[in-house]
Amino acid sequence: MPQPGRGEEGSGGGSEPLCADPPPAPHTHSPSPHSRPAHRWHVIARHWLRQTRCRTGEVNPEHDIETPYGMLHVVIHGAPKGNKPAILTYHDVGLNHKLCFNSFFNSEDIFKSIVGIGVGAGAYVLAKLALIFPDMVEGLVLLNIDPNGKGWIDWAASKITGLTSSLPDTVLPHLFSQEELVSNTELVQSYRQQIGNTINQANLQLFWNMYNSRRDLDMNRSGTVLNSKTLKCSAMLVVGDNAPAEDGVVECNSKLDPTNTTFLKMADSGGLPQLTQPAKLAEAFKYFLQGMGYNSTEGVAPVTHTME
């Protein structure tokens, strides 16, 4: 459970999921929210990975990691397995590692090994990490990724919505499809309550502001523009049909190398397929890992990044 003063959750490497909280609220010694540009999150993720690698053998799975841009609360599950990669997860705005990934990792069909899983804002951060430090990332599963920064119209609309709606109700349309919101499904009701009651609201607002001020991911498919660069690692893009991120994921797919990219559009899964259809996603995940050269007898350490 999140603790007072901590931010949303995230994850890092290990034999099972690991989680990290975002920088603490502004009253700490960390820089003010205005001095933390969104593009610095990949630096925090890289710094956090280095710091946690030497701590995964400790009994206590929770650590507060000091970074140049603030404190991260990290939760590590499991222990390293030789040279096999860890699972690094990064959740979306409004969620933490439990709300975002528990259904998926607790699925009976989940293959306990991966390289990187990011959802929404977390997918953006991990993709940027892979672009800047390609040797650190072997593969990525990116759910609901939007490679584009917010335009002025979107930015203004977001500001107006923030003035007229509560923070949870502002974030929900980012997470769920319009159909799910109109139907006010049980999952939407549950997450509205949990976002309001279990997520640190000050840190959630900072994370939301950072994500909405992001820049375009600097990537294009080889041969489309001069000096283009794109992800070098294997990637699987996932989105639900009619999800709010559908257009962004389709555009991201057009920017990646088709020889090492898998695009999965899941029917009847809403905005968060890892929650609504974890077994189907786990099956796709197994095939993705097999394509990378792993099989069901090899374990890969899961790590989860959290911001509470």
GROMACS .gro file of N, CA and C in nm, residues 145-148 217 219-225 228-231 235 237 246-263:
model
  108
  145ILE      N    1   0.129   0.335  -2.586
  145ILE     CA    2   0.232   0.438  -2.601
  145ILE      C    3   0.188   0.544  -2.700
  146ASP      N    4   0.214   0.668  -2.667
  146ASP     CA    5   0.190   0.780  -2.758
  146ASP      C    6   0.324   0.849  -2.780
  147PRO      N    7   0.380   0.841  -2.901
  147PRO     CA    8   0.513   0.898  -2.925
  147PRO      C    9   0.514   1.048  -2.944
  148ASN      N   10   0.397   1.109  -2.944
  148ASN     CA   11   0.387   1.253  -2.972
  148ASN      C   12   0.369   1.334  -2.845
  217LEU      N   13   0.884   1.179  -2.917
  217LEU     CA   14   0.996   1.085  -2.918
  217LEU      C   15   1.071   1.099  -3.050
  219MET      N   16   1.218   0.956  -3.299
  219MET     CA   17   1.243   0.832  -3.370
  219MET      C   18   1.161   0.827  -3.498
  220ASN      N   19   1.221   0.765  -3.601
  220ASN     CA   20   1.156   0.746  -3.730
  220ASN      C   21   1.213   0.620  -3.794
  221ARG      N   22   1.129   0.552  -3.869
  221ARG     CA   23   1.173   0.430  -3.936
  221ARG      C   24   1.288   0.462  -4.030
  222SER      N   25   1.387   0.373  -4.036
  222SER     CA   26   1.505   0.393  -4.121
  222SER      C   27   1.465   0.420  -4.266
  223GLY      N   28   1.525   0.523  -4.324
  223GLY     CA   29   1.499   0.556  -4.463
  223GLY      C   30   1.388   0.655  -4.485
  224THR      N   31   1.315   0.690  -4.378
  224THR     CA   32   1.203   0.783  -4.394
  224THR      C   33   1.246   0.928  -4.381
  225VAL      N   34   1.345   0.954  -4.297
  225VAL     CA   35   1.399   1.089  -4.282
  225VAL      C   36   1.550   1.080  -4.269
  228SER      N   37   1.772   0.928  -3.945
  228SER     CA   38   1.667   0.878  -3.858
  228SER      C   39   1.721   0.773  -3.761
  229LYS      N   40   1.657   0.760  -3.647
  229LYS     CA   41   1.690   0.655  -3.551
  229LYS      C   42   1.560   0.600  -3.494
  230THR      N   43   1.565   0.478  -3.452
  230THR     CA   44   1.447   0.414  -3.395
  230THR      C   45   1.492   0.311  -3.293
  231LEU      N   46   1.398   0.239  -3.234
  231LEU     CA   47   1.434   0.138  -3.135
  231LEU      C   48   1.513   0.026  -3.201
  235ALA      N   49   1.043  -0.517  -3.000
  235ALA     CA   50   0.935  -0.442  -2.936
  235ALA      C   51   0.800  -0.503  -2.971
  237LEU      N   52   0.407  -0.376  -2.946
  237LEU     CA   53   0.314  -0.267  -2.917
  237LEU      C   54   0.176  -0.327  -2.894
  246GLU      N   55  -0.520   0.456  -2.902
  246GLU     CA   56  -0.513   0.375  -3.024
  246GLU      C   57  -0.439   0.446  -3.137
  247ASP      N   58  -0.472   0.571  -3.166
  247ASP     CA   59  -0.407   0.643  -3.275
  247ASP      C   60  -0.258   0.660  -3.251
  248GLY      N   61  -0.221   0.688  -3.125
  248GLY     CA   62  -0.080   0.705  -3.092
  248GLY      C   63   0.000   0.578  -3.111
  249VAL      N   64  -0.058   0.463  -3.074
  249VAL     CA   65   0.011   0.335  -3.088
  249VAL      C   66   0.029   0.301  -3.236
  250VAL      N   67  -0.074   0.326  -3.316
  250VAL     CA   68  -0.064   0.302  -3.460
  250VAL      C   69   0.047   0.387  -3.521
  251GLU      N   70   0.056   0.513  -3.481
  251GLU     CA   71   0.162   0.599  -3.533
  251GLU      C   72   0.299   0.552  -3.486
  252CYS      N   73   0.309   0.508  -3.360
  252CYS     CA   74   0.436   0.457  -3.310
  252CYS      C   75   0.481   0.337  -3.392
  253ASN      N   76   0.389   0.251  -3.427
  253ASN     CA   77   0.421   0.133  -3.508
  253ASN      C   78   0.482   0.173  -3.642
  254SER      N   79   0.434   0.284  -3.697
  254SER     CA   80   0.486   0.330  -3.826
  254SER      C   81   0.628   0.384  -3.817
  255LYS      N   82   0.675   0.412  -3.695
  255LYS     CA   83   0.808   0.468  -3.674
  255LYS      C   84   0.912   0.362  -3.638
  256LEU      N   85   0.869   0.236  -3.620
  256LEU     CA   86   0.959   0.131  -3.575
  256LEU      C   87   0.996   0.038  -3.690
  257ASP      N   88   1.106  -0.034  -3.670
  257ASP     CA   89   1.153  -0.130  -3.768
  257ASP      C   90   1.058  -0.250  -3.772
  258PRO      N   91   0.993  -0.277  -3.885
  258PRO     CA   92   0.895  -0.386  -3.890
  258PRO      C   93   0.956  -0.524  -3.870
  259THR      N   94   1.087  -0.537  -3.887
  259THR     CA   95   1.150  -0.669  -3.874
  259THR      C   96   1.164  -0.713  -3.728
  260ASN      N   97   1.158  -0.618  -3.633
  260ASN     CA   98   1.169  -0.658  -3.492
  260ASN      C   99   1.056  -0.599  -3.408
  261THR      N  100   0.944  -0.566  -3.475
  261THR     CA  101   0.830  -0.507  -3.405
  261THR      C  102   0.705  -0.591  -3.426
  262THR      N  103   0.633  -0.616  -3.317
  262THR     CA  104   0.504  -0.685  -3.322
  262THR      C  105   0.396  -0.587  -3.279
  263PHE      N  106   0.288  -0.580  -3.355
  263PHE     CA  107   0.177  -0.491  -3.321
  263PHE      C  108   0.056  -0.576  -3.286
   0.00000   0.00000   0.00000
